[in-house]
Short mmCIF file of C-alpha atoms in Angstrom, two decimals:
data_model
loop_
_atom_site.label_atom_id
_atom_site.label_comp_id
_atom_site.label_asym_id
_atom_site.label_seq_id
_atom_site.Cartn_x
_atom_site.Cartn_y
_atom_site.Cartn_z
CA UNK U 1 -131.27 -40.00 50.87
CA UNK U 2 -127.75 -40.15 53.00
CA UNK U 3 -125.38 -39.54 51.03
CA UNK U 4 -121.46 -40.01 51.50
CA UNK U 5 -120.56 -36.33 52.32
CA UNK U 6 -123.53 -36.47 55.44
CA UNK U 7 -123.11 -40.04 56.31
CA UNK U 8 -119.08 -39.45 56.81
CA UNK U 9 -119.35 -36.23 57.93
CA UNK U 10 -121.26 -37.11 61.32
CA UNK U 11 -118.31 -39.84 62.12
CA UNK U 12 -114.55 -39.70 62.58
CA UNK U 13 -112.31 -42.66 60.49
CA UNK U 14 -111.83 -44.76 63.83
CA UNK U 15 -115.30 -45.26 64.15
CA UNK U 16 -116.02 -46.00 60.44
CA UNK U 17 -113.09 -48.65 60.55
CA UNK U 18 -114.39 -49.95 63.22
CA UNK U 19 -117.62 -50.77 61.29
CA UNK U 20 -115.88 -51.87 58.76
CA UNK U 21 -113.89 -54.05 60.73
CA UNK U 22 -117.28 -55.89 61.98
CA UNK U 23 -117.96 -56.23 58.49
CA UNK U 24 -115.02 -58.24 57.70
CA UNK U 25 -114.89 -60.37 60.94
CA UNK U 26 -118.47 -60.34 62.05
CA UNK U 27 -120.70 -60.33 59.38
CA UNK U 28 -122.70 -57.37 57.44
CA UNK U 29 -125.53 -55.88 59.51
CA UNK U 30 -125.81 -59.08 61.53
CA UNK U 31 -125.90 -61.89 58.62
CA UNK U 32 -123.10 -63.14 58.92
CA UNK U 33 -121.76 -62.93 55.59
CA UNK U 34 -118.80 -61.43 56.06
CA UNK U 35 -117.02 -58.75 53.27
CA UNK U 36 -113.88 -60.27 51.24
CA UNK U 37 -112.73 -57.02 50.45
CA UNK U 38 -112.69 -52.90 51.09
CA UNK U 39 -114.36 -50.84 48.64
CA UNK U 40 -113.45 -46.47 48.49
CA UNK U 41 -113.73 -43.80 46.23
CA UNK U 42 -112.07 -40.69 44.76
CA UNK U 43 -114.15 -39.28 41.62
CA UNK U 44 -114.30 -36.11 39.88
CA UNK U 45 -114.10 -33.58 43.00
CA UNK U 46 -110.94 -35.22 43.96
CA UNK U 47 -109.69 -35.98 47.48
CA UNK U 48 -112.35 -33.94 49.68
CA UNK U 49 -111.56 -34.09 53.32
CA UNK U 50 -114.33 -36.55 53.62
CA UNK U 51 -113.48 -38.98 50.73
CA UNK U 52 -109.43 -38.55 52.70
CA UNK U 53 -111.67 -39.71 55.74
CA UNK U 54 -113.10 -43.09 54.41
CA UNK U 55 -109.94 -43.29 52.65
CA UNK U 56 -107.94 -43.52 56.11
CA UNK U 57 -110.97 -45.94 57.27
CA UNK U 58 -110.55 -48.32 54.85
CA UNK U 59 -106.95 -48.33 55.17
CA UNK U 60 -107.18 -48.62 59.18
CA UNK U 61 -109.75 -51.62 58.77
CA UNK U 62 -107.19 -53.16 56.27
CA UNK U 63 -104.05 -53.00 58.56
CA UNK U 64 -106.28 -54.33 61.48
CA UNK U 65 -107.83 -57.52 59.28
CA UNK U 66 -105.35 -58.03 56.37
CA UNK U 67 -107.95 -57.23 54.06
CA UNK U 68 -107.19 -56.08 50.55
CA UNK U 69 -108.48 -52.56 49.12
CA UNK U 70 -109.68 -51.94 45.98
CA UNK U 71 -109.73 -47.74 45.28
CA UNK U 72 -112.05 -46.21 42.63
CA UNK U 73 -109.88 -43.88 40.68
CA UNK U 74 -110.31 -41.10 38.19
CA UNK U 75 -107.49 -40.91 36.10
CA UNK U 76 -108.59 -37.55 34.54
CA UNK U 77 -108.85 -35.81 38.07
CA UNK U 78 -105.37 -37.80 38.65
CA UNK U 79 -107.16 -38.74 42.01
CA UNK U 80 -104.79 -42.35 42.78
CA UNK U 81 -101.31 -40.75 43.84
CA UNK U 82 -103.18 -38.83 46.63
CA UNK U 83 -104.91 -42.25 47.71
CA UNK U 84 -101.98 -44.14 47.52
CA UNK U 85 -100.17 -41.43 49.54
CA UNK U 86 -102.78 -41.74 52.62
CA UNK U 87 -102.98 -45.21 52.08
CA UNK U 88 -99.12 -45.21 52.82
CA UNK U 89 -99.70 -42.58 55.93
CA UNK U 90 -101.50 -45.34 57.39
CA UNK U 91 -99.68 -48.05 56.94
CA UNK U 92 -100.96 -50.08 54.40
CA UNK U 93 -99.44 -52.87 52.52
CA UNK U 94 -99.48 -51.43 48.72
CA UNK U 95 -99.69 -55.35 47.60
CA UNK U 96 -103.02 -55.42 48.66
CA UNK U 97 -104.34 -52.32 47.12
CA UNK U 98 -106.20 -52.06 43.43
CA UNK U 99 -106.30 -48.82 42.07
CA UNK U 100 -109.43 -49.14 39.88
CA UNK U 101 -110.32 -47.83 36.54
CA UNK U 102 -106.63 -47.12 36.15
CA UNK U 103 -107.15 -48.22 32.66
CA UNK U 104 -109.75 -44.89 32.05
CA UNK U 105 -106.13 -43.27 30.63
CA UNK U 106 -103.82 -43.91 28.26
CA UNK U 107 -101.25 -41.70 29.49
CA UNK U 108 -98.83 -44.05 30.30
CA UNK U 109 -96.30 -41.96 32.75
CA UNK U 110 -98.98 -41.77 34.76
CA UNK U 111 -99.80 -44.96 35.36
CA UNK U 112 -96.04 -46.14 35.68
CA UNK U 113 -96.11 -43.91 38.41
CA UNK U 114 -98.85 -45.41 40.12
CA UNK U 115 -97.29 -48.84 39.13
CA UNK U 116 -93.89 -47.81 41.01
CA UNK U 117 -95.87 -47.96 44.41
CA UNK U 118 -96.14 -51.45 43.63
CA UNK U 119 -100.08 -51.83 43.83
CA UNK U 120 -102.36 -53.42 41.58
CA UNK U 121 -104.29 -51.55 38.53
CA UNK U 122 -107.41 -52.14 37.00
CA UNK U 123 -107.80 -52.28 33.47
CA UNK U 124 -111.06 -52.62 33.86
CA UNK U 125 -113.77 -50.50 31.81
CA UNK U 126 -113.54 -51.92 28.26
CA UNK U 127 -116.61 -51.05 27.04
CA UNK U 128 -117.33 -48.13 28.48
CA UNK U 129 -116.24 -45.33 25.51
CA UNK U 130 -117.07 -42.39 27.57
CA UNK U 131 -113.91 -42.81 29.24
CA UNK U 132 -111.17 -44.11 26.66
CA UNK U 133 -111.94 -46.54 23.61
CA UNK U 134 -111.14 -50.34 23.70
CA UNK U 135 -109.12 -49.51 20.75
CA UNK U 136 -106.69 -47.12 23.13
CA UNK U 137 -107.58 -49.25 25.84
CA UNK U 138 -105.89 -52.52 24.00
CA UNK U 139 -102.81 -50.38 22.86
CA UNK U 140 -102.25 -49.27 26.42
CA UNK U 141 -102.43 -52.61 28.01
CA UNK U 142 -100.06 -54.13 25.45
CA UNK U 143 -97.39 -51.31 26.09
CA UNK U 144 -97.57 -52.10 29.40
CA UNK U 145 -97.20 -56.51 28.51
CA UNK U 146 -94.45 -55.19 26.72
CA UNK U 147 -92.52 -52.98 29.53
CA UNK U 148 -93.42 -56.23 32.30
CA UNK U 149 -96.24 -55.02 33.96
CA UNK U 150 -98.41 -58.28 33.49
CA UNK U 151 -98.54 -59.14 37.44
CA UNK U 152 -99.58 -55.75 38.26
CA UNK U 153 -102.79 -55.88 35.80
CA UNK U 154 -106.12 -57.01 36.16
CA UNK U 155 -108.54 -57.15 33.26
CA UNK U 156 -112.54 -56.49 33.79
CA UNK U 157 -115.26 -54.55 31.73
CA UNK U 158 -116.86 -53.27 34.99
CA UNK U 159 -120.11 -54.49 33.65
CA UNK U 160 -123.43 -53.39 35.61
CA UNK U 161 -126.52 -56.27 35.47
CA UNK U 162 -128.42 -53.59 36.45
CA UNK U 163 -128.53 -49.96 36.69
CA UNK U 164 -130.26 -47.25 38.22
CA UNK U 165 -127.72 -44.38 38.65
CA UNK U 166 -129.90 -42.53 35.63
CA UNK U 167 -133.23 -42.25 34.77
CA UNK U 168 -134.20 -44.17 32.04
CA UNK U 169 -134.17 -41.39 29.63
CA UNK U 170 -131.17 -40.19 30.51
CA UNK U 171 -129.29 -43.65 30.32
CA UNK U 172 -130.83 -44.26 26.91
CA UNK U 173 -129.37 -40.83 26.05
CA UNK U 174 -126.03 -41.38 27.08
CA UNK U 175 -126.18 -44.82 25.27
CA UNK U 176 -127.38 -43.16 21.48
CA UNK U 177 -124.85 -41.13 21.90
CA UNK U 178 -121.79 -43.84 22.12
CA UNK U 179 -121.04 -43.54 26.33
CA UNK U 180 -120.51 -47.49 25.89
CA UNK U 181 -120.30 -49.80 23.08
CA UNK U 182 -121.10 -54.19 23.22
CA UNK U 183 -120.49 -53.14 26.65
CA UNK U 184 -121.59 -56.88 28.33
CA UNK U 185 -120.46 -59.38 30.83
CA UNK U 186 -118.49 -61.12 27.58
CA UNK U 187 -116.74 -58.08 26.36
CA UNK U 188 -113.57 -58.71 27.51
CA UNK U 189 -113.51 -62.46 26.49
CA UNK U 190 -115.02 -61.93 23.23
CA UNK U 191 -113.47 -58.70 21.84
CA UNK U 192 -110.19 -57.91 24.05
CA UNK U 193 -108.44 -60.84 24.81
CA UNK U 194 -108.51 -62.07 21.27
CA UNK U 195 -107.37 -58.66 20.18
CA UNK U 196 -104.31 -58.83 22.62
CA UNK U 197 -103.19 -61.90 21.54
CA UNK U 198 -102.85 -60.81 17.99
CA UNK U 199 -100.22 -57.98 19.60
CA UNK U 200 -98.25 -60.36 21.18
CA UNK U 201 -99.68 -61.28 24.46
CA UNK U 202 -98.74 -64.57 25.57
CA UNK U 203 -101.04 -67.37 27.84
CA UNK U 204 -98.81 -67.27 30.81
CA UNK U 205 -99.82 -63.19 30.79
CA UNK U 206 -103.04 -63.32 30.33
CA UNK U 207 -103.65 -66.20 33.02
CA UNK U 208 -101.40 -63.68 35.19
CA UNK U 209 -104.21 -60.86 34.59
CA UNK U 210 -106.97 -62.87 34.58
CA UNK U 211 -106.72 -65.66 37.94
CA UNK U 212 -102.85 -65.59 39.50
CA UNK U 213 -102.92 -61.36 39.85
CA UNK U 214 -106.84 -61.36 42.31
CA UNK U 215 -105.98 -64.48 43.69
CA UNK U 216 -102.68 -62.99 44.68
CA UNK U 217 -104.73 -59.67 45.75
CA UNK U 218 -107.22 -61.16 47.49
CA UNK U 219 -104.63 -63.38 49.60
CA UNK U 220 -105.62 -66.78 48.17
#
């Protein structure tokens, strides 16, 4: 199996973009559906050369088209100032970038200073325990309500449908042993949002978070 590291490593960021710039205007491997959005990733190795690479082809394919980024982050490898900071080099528009999983910390300087480059931040793995608990989870996204942030947030349980990233065993594993709790497509609507309007949020912020901050993101 290809994976990132050989796939990237055979091809320079020009020609990626340029894929990905088909992708967007032409359709995906000739179907003509065409991709609403660009999708990259910085995880626990950090910013390798090659991850910089599809980093600076995503943000080359988004100055071309207009279209908006959304960056998986790791907050514990402090991986989003270093995408933000190519993302910049290139020439980006920061109101159309989503720094995902933003909400995997609770450390709140850093994620004002991912805030000051005025992009968007996911708040978006309630459910997932491995990384922070809802109960920190809640507590940060409130502090955050409270200091004005709301139109910078968005709010998501990155719920899979399916997934095969594991073998079986191993997933069940990582389940007994609490790496996700009533982690479902309903999390966030059944256990979050009534939660954060008991510490104050208010209707006007949570429609911000939840429809006027992606339709804002994704240029609608």
């Amino acid at each position: 199996m290809a994976t990132v590291e050989t796939v990237t490593g055979r091809i320079d960021a020009e020609q990626l973009g340029t894929t990905l710039v088909h992708d967007i205007e032409q359709g995906i491997q000739e179907t003509g559906i065409k991709a609403a959005f660009l999708k990259c990733a910085a995880d626990e190795p950090g910013v390798t050369e090659n991850i910089e690479k599809v980093h600076r082809a995503v943000a080359r394919a988004s100055v071309r088209t207009g279209a908006p980024i959304m960056a998986h982050s790791r907050p514990a490898s402090q991986t989003a100032p270093r995408q933000i900071e190519i993302f910049e080099e290139e020439g980006v528009d920061l109101e159309k970038v989503q720094i995902a999983h933003t909400g995997d910390t609770d450390d709140l300087d850093y994620i004002e200073r991912v805030l000051e480059k005025g992009v968007y931040i996911g708040m978006d793995r309630y459910g997932l325990e491995i990384f922070l608990p809802i109960e920190r989870r809640n507590a940060t996204v409130t502090a955050l309500l409270e200091r004005g942030y709301g139109d910078r947030m968005f709010l998501s349980q990155d719920y899979c449908a399916t997934l095969d990233w594991y073998p079986i065993e191993v997933e069940q594993q990582l389940l007994a042993a609490g790496a996700a709790k009533d982690w479902s497509m309903t999390l966030v609507f059944d256990q979050v949002i009534p939660v954060l309007r008991d510490a104050g949020m208010t209707d006007d912020q949570l429609e911000m978070m939840m429809v006027e901050n992606p339709k804002r993101w994704l240029g609608r």
